[in-house]
């Protein structure tokens, strides 16, 4: 019998088997209708009910207050990078942005098209290997923007900063529902779903009701959050299948005991893997220990064990060694190199243990 495959991809990423089976079945027959969910009208009652249920799952799991709207959109988080300042930042206003990784940098770049941007911190010079908590914020910023978890570099805000003025906006693409957060501490939370809560094709935006409609610019209809709020996420044909996959993933999480239960498991998984890295004679982590992510764990070979000349060859060898054991998608991002294990909610602790065992066996292989 072949080894079970554990997928450590940074995104699109592993999803719960239960959710995959239910989403798969819905492609043939949704809700005993005899019609595939892929060809069912978004105006039909079953789909409207499914959207309402998905929103309620999110509200229950995250404790989202009633004075926040939830918007499901296509276009990816990269589109939201411009929609956020377009809807929230006036042309003559300033926003504080933290530059803690590639995606934070991309969000910052888009914001400059719509208003003034103050870079409150940047760790780009250190290849984003830590988070600078000493923020230099503006006196009159409309909002402070953070990227909660930096997928490529494996760093995470463990304590969210408080804005000097205005409100906090967070891109939570890669740690959505991985840990408890107090939604009321934020003016807006947004993110792509394909790392922790669904397949690619849908984004989630959670927006405090009093924040929209304040900018003095004409916003294109489709790029105006209020359009989709007023249309109850049905202004145009929404990404129905991706929302259903989210629905089933959220149901799985709710059945597990919710965010509190999964956070406990996530902390156990991360501790297991980081302990193996810290005790390894071959591997070393790349992120500052105090900023290590619960979701994305990058590591490389120790330079005194594997020389720069042999690094590429040895990296390929370890990736093949892991693949033979059913451990896939562990190649690191090109900007960091080495390896990266993404251990999102749906990654079982058995998968992390299998990777830890693999690392130990590889150490014996090359050190004897």
Short mmCIF file of C-alpha atoms in Angstrom, two decimals:
data_model
loop_
_atom_site.label_atom_id
_atom_site.label_comp_id
_atom_site.label_asym_id
_atom_site.label_seq_id
_atom_site.Cartn_x
_atom_site.Cartn_y
_atom_site.Cartn_z
CA UNK A 1 0.00 0.00 0.00
CA UNK A 2 1.33 3.44 -0.97
CA UNK A 3 2.22 5.94 1.72
CA UNK A 4 -0.45 8.46 2.65
CA UNK A 5 0.38 11.77 0.99
CA UNK A 6 0.71 14.84 3.21
CA UNK A 7 0.50 18.11 1.29
CA UNK A 8 2.53 20.95 2.82
CA UNK A 9 1.73 23.43 0.03
CA UNK A 10 1.58 27.11 1.00
CA UNK A 11 -1.55 27.60 -1.11
CA UNK A 12 -3.75 26.43 -2.62
CA UNK A 13 -3.36 24.09 0.28
CA UNK A 14 -4.63 21.07 2.15
CA UNK A 15 -8.35 20.93 2.93
CA UNK A 16 -10.24 18.61 5.29
CA UNK A 17 -11.06 15.26 3.67
CA UNK A 18 -14.65 15.57 4.85
CA UNK A 19 -15.05 18.92 3.09
CA UNK A 20 -13.48 17.56 -0.11
CA UNK A 21 -15.85 14.60 -0.19
CA UNK A 22 -18.91 16.78 0.38
CA UNK A 23 -17.80 19.34 -2.22
CA UNK A 24 -17.09 16.53 -4.67
CA UNK A 25 -20.54 15.01 -4.19
CA UNK A 26 -22.15 18.42 -4.69
CA UNK A 27 -20.58 18.61 -8.15
CA UNK A 28 -22.88 15.75 -9.18
CA UNK A 29 -25.98 16.42 -7.11
CA UNK A 30 -26.43 19.36 -4.75
CA UNK A 31 -28.94 19.07 -1.90
CA UNK A 32 -30.77 16.16 -3.57
CA UNK A 33 -31.85 18.50 -6.36
CA UNK A 34 -30.52 16.34 -9.16
CA UNK A 35 -28.51 19.36 -10.31
CA UNK A 36 -24.77 19.98 -9.91
CA UNK A 37 -23.85 22.94 -7.71
CA UNK A 38 -21.66 24.02 -10.62
CA UNK A 39 -24.72 24.60 -12.80
CA UNK A 40 -27.27 25.78 -10.24
CA UNK A 41 -28.48 29.38 -10.37
CA UNK A 42 -27.04 31.60 -7.68
CA UNK A 43 -30.54 33.09 -7.39
CA UNK A 44 -32.00 29.74 -6.39
CA UNK A 45 -33.15 29.19 -2.81
CA UNK A 46 -30.64 26.38 -2.04
CA UNK A 47 -27.69 28.63 -2.98
CA UNK A 48 -29.08 31.67 -1.16
CA UNK A 49 -29.53 29.51 1.93
CA UNK A 50 -26.01 28.14 1.59
CA UNK A 51 -24.52 31.67 1.46
CA UNK A 52 -26.52 32.70 4.53
CA UNK A 53 -25.36 29.58 6.38
CA UNK A 54 -21.71 30.21 5.41
CA UNK A 55 -21.92 33.74 6.76
CA UNK A 56 -23.46 32.46 9.98
CA UNK A 57 -20.73 29.83 10.38
CA UNK A 58 -18.14 32.61 10.09
CA UNK A 59 -19.96 34.83 12.58
CA UNK A 60 -20.23 31.98 15.07
CA UNK A 61 -16.62 30.78 14.70
CA UNK A 62 -15.03 34.24 14.83
CA UNK A 63 -17.54 35.98 17.09
CA UNK A 64 -18.22 38.62 14.42
CA UNK A 65 -20.49 41.35 15.85
CA UNK A 66 -23.62 42.50 14.03
CA UNK A 67 -22.08 45.87 13.21
CA UNK A 68 -19.75 44.16 10.72
CA UNK A 69 -20.65 43.13 7.17
CA UNK A 70 -19.21 40.03 5.46
CA UNK A 71 -18.42 40.15 1.74
CA UNK A 72 -17.49 37.16 -0.45
CA UNK A 73 -15.71 38.20 -3.66
CA UNK A 74 -13.65 36.74 -6.46
CA UNK A 75 -10.55 38.47 -7.79
CA UNK A 76 -8.14 37.23 -5.15
CA UNK A 77 -6.51 39.09 -2.31
CA UNK A 78 -4.39 40.97 -4.85
CA UNK A 79 -7.54 42.78 -5.99
CA UNK A 80 -8.44 43.57 -2.38
CA UNK A 81 -5.04 45.27 -2.02
CA UNK A 82 -6.43 48.09 -4.17
CA UNK A 83 -10.07 47.83 -3.08
CA UNK A 84 -9.19 48.46 0.57
CA UNK A 85 -7.59 51.90 0.05
CA UNK A 86 -9.99 52.73 -2.78
CA UNK A 87 -12.91 52.34 -0.37
CA UNK A 88 -11.28 53.52 2.86
CA UNK A 89 -8.54 56.07 2.10
CA UNK A 90 -9.24 59.57 0.82
CA UNK A 91 -6.91 61.12 -1.74
CA UNK A 92 -5.48 63.59 0.78
CA UNK A 93 -5.48 61.18 3.71
CA UNK A 94 -2.64 59.04 5.08
CA UNK A 95 -2.53 55.35 5.94
CA UNK A 96 0.19 53.56 7.92
CA UNK A 97 1.40 50.31 6.33
CA UNK A 98 3.75 47.73 7.83
CA UNK A 99 6.19 46.17 5.35
CA UNK A 100 6.76 42.66 6.71
CA UNK A 101 6.85 40.57 3.53
CA UNK A 102 6.11 40.34 -0.18
CA UNK A 103 2.33 40.51 0.21
CA UNK A 104 2.54 43.38 2.69
CA UNK A 105 4.76 45.18 0.18
CA UNK A 106 2.25 44.60 -2.63
CA UNK A 107 -0.60 45.95 -0.48
CA UNK A 108 1.49 49.03 0.32
CA UNK A 109 2.25 49.62 -3.37
CA UNK A 110 -1.46 49.60 -4.29
CA UNK A 111 -2.38 51.97 -1.45
CA UNK A 112 -0.04 54.62 -2.87
CA UNK A 113 -2.37 54.92 -5.86
CA UNK A 114 -5.19 56.27 -3.69
CA UNK A 115 -3.66 58.38 -0.89
CA UNK A 116 -0.57 59.02 1.17
CA UNK A 117 1.26 56.01 2.62
CA UNK A 118 3.56 56.06 5.60
CA UNK A 119 5.73 52.94 5.92
CA UNK A 120 5.51 52.36 9.67
CA UNK A 121 8.17 49.62 9.60
CA UNK A 122 10.10 47.52 7.12
CA UNK A 123 12.27 44.43 7.51
CA UNK A 124 12.99 44.06 3.80
CA UNK A 125 16.72 44.63 4.37
CA UNK A 126 16.77 41.49 6.56
CA UNK A 127 14.86 39.40 4.00
CA UNK A 128 11.79 39.83 6.20
CA UNK A 129 13.13 37.36 8.78
CA UNK A 130 11.43 39.16 11.69
CA UNK A 131 8.71 41.70 12.47
CA UNK A 132 9.74 45.16 13.63
CA UNK A 133 7.28 46.04 16.39
CA UNK A 134 8.70 49.55 16.85
CA UNK A 135 6.24 51.25 14.54
CA UNK A 136 6.69 54.83 13.41
CA UNK A 137 3.06 55.79 12.90
CA UNK A 138 1.51 59.01 11.63
CA UNK A 139 -0.40 61.30 13.96
CA UNK A 140 -3.46 61.37 11.71
CA UNK A 141 -3.48 58.04 9.85
CA UNK A 142 -6.89 56.84 8.61
CA UNK A 143 -5.86 53.28 9.39
CA UNK A 144 -2.93 50.99 10.18
CA UNK A 145 -2.50 48.03 7.81
CA UNK A 146 -0.79 44.78 8.79
CA UNK A 147 -0.32 41.38 7.17
CA UNK A 148 -1.11 39.08 10.08
CA UNK A 149 0.96 36.14 8.84
CA UNK A 150 3.75 36.27 6.28
CA UNK A 151 3.44 33.07 4.28
CA UNK A 152 6.78 33.18 2.50
CA UNK A 153 8.98 34.14 5.45
CA UNK A 154 7.20 32.33 8.26
CA UNK A 155 6.62 35.30 10.58
CA UNK A 156 3.40 36.26 12.33
CA UNK A 157 2.06 39.08 14.48
CA UNK A 158 1.49 37.32 17.82
CA UNK A 159 0.29 40.55 19.43
CA UNK A 160 -1.57 42.88 17.12
CA UNK A 161 -0.39 46.50 17.20
CA UNK A 162 -2.73 49.30 18.17
CA UNK A 163 -3.05 52.15 15.67
CA UNK A 164 -2.03 55.60 16.85
CA UNK A 165 -5.14 56.98 15.16
CA UNK A 166 -7.91 55.50 13.05
CA UNK A 167 -8.49 51.74 12.95
CA UNK A 168 -6.63 48.49 12.30
CA UNK A 169 -6.88 46.67 8.94
CA UNK A 170 -5.46 43.15 8.61
CA UNK A 171 -4.80 40.82 5.71
CA UNK A 172 -5.33 37.42 7.36
CA UNK A 173 -5.10 35.30 4.22
CA UNK A 174 -2.81 32.67 5.69
CA UNK A 175 -3.98 32.48 9.30
CA UNK A 176 -7.74 32.92 8.95
CA UNK A 177 -9.41 30.90 11.75
CA UNK A 178 -6.09 29.46 12.91
CA UNK A 179 -6.26 31.26 16.27
CA UNK A 180 -8.72 33.32 18.23
CA UNK A 181 -8.87 37.02 17.40
CA UNK A 182 -11.11 39.76 18.73
CA UNK A 183 -12.82 41.06 15.60
CA UNK A 184 -13.82 44.26 17.40
CA UNK A 185 -10.13 45.22 17.57
CA UNK A 186 -10.18 45.66 13.78
CA UNK A 187 -11.94 47.97 11.41
CA UNK A 188 -11.50 45.41 8.66
CA UNK A 189 -10.18 41.86 8.25
CA UNK A 190 -9.76 40.40 4.79
CA UNK A 191 -8.02 37.60 2.95
CA UNK A 192 -7.93 34.97 0.26
CA UNK A 193 -9.51 31.66 1.24
CA UNK A 194 -7.21 29.15 -0.46
CA UNK A 195 -4.73 28.81 2.38
CA UNK A 196 -6.94 27.83 5.30
CA UNK A 197 -10.68 27.91 4.63
CA UNK A 198 -11.48 26.99 1.02
CA UNK A 199 -10.21 26.40 -2.49
CA UNK A 200 -9.00 29.25 -4.70
CA UNK A 201 -11.59 31.59 -6.15
CA UNK A 202 -13.08 33.47 -3.22
CA UNK A 203 -12.00 36.11 -0.73
CA UNK A 204 -13.55 37.14 2.59
CA UNK A 205 -13.86 40.73 3.80
CA UNK A 206 -15.19 41.58 7.25
CA UNK A 207 -15.90 45.32 7.41
CA UNK A 208 -17.21 47.50 10.20
CA UNK A 209 -20.40 49.15 8.96
CA UNK A 210 -19.46 52.75 9.79
CA UNK A 211 -16.29 52.81 7.68
CA UNK A 212 -17.65 52.83 4.13
CA UNK A 213 -18.96 55.76 2.12
CA UNK A 214 -16.49 58.25 3.59
CA UNK A 215 -14.11 58.82 0.65
CA UNK A 216 -14.64 61.60 -1.89
CA UNK A 217 -14.08 59.61 -5.07
CA UNK A 218 -16.21 57.74 -7.57
CA UNK A 219 -15.64 54.04 -6.99
CA UNK A 220 -16.37 51.68 -9.91
CA UNK A 221 -19.51 49.67 -9.16
CA UNK A 222 -17.85 46.26 -8.90
CA UNK A 223 -14.99 47.60 -6.76
CA UNK A 224 -17.29 49.24 -4.22
CA UNK A 225 -17.76 47.04 -1.15
CA UNK A 226 -21.16 48.65 -0.55
CA UNK A 227 -22.39 47.27 -3.88
CA UNK A 228 -21.90 43.72 -2.67
CA UNK A 229 -23.19 44.41 0.82
CA UNK A 230 -26.39 45.90 -0.61
CA UNK A 231 -26.66 42.99 -3.05
CA UNK A 232 -26.19 40.43 -0.24
CA UNK A 233 -23.19 38.96 -2.10
CA UNK A 234 -25.39 38.37 -5.16
CA UNK A 235 -24.83 41.58 -7.18
CA UNK A 236 -23.20 39.47 -9.85
CA UNK A 237 -22.66 35.71 -10.12
CA UNK A 238 -20.49 34.91 -7.09
CA UNK A 239 -17.92 32.08 -6.82
CA UNK A 240 -20.55 29.59 -5.66
CA UNK A 241 -18.42 26.44 -5.56
CA UNK A 242 -15.59 28.10 -3.64
CA UNK A 243 -18.10 29.44 -1.11
CA UNK A 244 -19.61 25.96 -0.72
CA UNK A 245 -16.15 24.48 -0.15
CA UNK A 246 -15.70 27.16 2.52
CA UNK A 247 -19.08 26.25 3.98
CA UNK A 248 -18.06 22.61 4.37
CA UNK A 249 -14.64 23.55 5.77
CA UNK A 250 -16.24 25.84 8.34
CA UNK A 251 -18.72 23.09 9.27
CA UNK A 252 -15.77 20.71 9.77
CA UNK A 253 -14.08 23.28 12.01
CA UNK A 254 -17.27 23.88 13.99
CA UNK A 255 -17.69 20.12 14.53
CA UNK A 256 -14.10 19.93 15.78
CA UNK A 257 -14.85 22.41 18.55
CA UNK A 258 -14.21 25.68 16.73
CA UNK A 259 -11.25 28.05 16.67
CA UNK A 260 -10.23 27.42 20.27
CA UNK A 261 -9.86 23.68 19.57
CA UNK A 262 -7.95 24.11 16.30
CA UNK A 263 -5.62 26.73 17.84
CA UNK A 264 -4.58 24.19 20.48
CA UNK A 265 -3.81 21.63 17.77
CA UNK A 266 -2.00 24.24 15.65
CA UNK A 267 0.23 25.19 18.58
CA UNK A 268 1.05 21.52 19.19
CA UNK A 269 1.94 21.01 15.51
CA UNK A 270 4.13 24.10 15.38
CA UNK A 271 5.91 23.23 18.65
CA UNK A 272 6.64 19.72 17.36
CA UNK A 273 8.17 20.95 14.11
CA UNK A 274 10.10 23.89 15.57
CA UNK A 275 11.53 21.63 18.27
CA UNK A 276 12.78 19.22 15.61
CA UNK A 277 14.39 22.10 13.69
CA UNK A 278 16.00 23.60 16.80
CA UNK A 279 17.43 20.22 17.81
CA UNK A 280 18.58 19.27 14.34
CA UNK A 281 22.24 18.96 13.40
CA UNK A 282 21.37 19.55 9.75
CA UNK A 283 18.50 22.05 9.54
CA UNK A 284 17.97 25.54 10.94
CA UNK A 285 14.96 27.87 10.92
CA UNK A 286 15.07 31.21 9.10
CA UNK A 287 12.54 33.29 11.08
CA UNK A 288 13.27 35.03 14.38
CA UNK A 289 12.05 32.73 17.17
CA UNK A 290 9.82 35.35 18.80
CA UNK A 291 7.98 35.94 15.48
CA UNK A 292 7.62 32.36 14.25
CA UNK A 293 4.43 31.56 12.39
CA UNK A 294 1.98 28.87 13.47
CA UNK A 295 1.15 28.22 9.82
CA UNK A 296 4.30 28.43 7.69
CA UNK A 297 7.65 27.00 8.79
CA UNK A 298 10.66 27.80 6.56
CA UNK A 299 14.00 26.10 7.22
CA UNK A 300 17.31 25.61 5.43
CA UNK A 301 20.47 23.53 5.70
CA UNK A 302 23.05 24.64 8.22
CA UNK A 303 25.95 26.22 6.34
CA UNK A 304 28.58 24.27 8.29
CA UNK A 305 26.93 21.00 7.21
CA UNK A 306 25.98 21.74 3.60
CA UNK A 307 28.19 24.15 1.66
CA UNK A 308 26.76 26.75 -0.71
CA UNK A 309 28.19 24.78 -3.64
CA UNK A 310 26.25 21.67 -2.67
CA UNK A 311 23.09 23.37 -1.45
CA UNK A 312 21.02 23.06 -4.64
CA UNK A 313 21.94 19.43 -5.15
CA UNK A 314 21.27 18.51 -1.52
CA UNK A 315 18.01 20.45 -1.45
CA UNK A 316 16.72 18.47 -4.41
CA UNK A 317 17.88 15.28 -2.72
CA UNK A 318 15.97 16.03 0.49
CA UNK A 319 12.83 17.00 -1.42
CA UNK A 320 12.97 13.66 -3.27
CA UNK A 321 13.71 11.84 0.00
CA UNK A 322 10.58 13.40 1.53
CA UNK A 323 8.49 12.80 -1.58
CA UNK A 324 9.28 9.08 -1.46
CA UNK A 325 7.62 9.12 1.99
CA UNK A 326 4.51 10.90 0.76
CA UNK A 327 5.59 14.36 2.01
CA UNK A 328 5.10 16.82 -0.84
CA UNK A 329 5.25 20.55 -1.62
CA UNK A 330 8.01 21.36 0.87
CA UNK A 331 10.23 23.39 -1.44
CA UNK A 332 10.91 26.85 -0.01
CA UNK A 333 10.05 30.09 -1.77
CA UNK A 334 12.82 31.25 -4.11
CA UNK A 335 13.45 34.40 -2.02
CA UNK A 336 14.30 32.31 1.06
CA UNK A 337 15.39 29.01 -0.48
CA UNK A 338 15.53 25.73 1.36
CA UNK A 339 12.25 24.29 2.53
CA UNK A 340 8.88 25.37 3.84
CA UNK A 341 6.23 23.30 5.58
CA UNK A 342 2.81 24.92 5.64
CA UNK A 343 0.83 23.33 8.46
CA UNK A 344 -2.60 24.86 8.06
CA UNK A 345 -5.71 23.82 10.00
CA UNK A 346 -6.39 20.73 7.89
CA UNK A 347 -2.85 19.34 8.23
CA UNK A 348 -3.11 16.58 10.86
CA UNK A 349 -0.48 16.26 13.56
CA UNK A 350 0.39 12.87 12.05
CA UNK A 351 1.60 14.68 8.93
CA UNK A 352 3.88 16.91 10.98
CA UNK A 353 5.21 13.90 12.88
CA UNK A 354 5.92 12.16 9.56
CA UNK A 355 7.93 15.19 8.44
CA UNK A 356 9.84 15.30 11.74
CA UNK A 357 10.69 11.58 11.38
CA UNK A 358 11.77 12.18 7.79
CA UNK A 359 14.10 15.02 8.83
CA UNK A 360 15.64 12.80 11.50
CA UNK A 361 16.19 9.96 9.05
CA UNK A 362 17.74 12.33 6.51
CA UNK A 363 20.11 13.60 9.19
CA UNK A 364 21.25 10.03 9.83
CA UNK A 365 21.62 9.49 6.08
CA UNK A 366 24.04 12.35 5.56
CA UNK A 367 25.83 12.36 8.93
CA UNK A 368 25.86 8.63 9.54
#
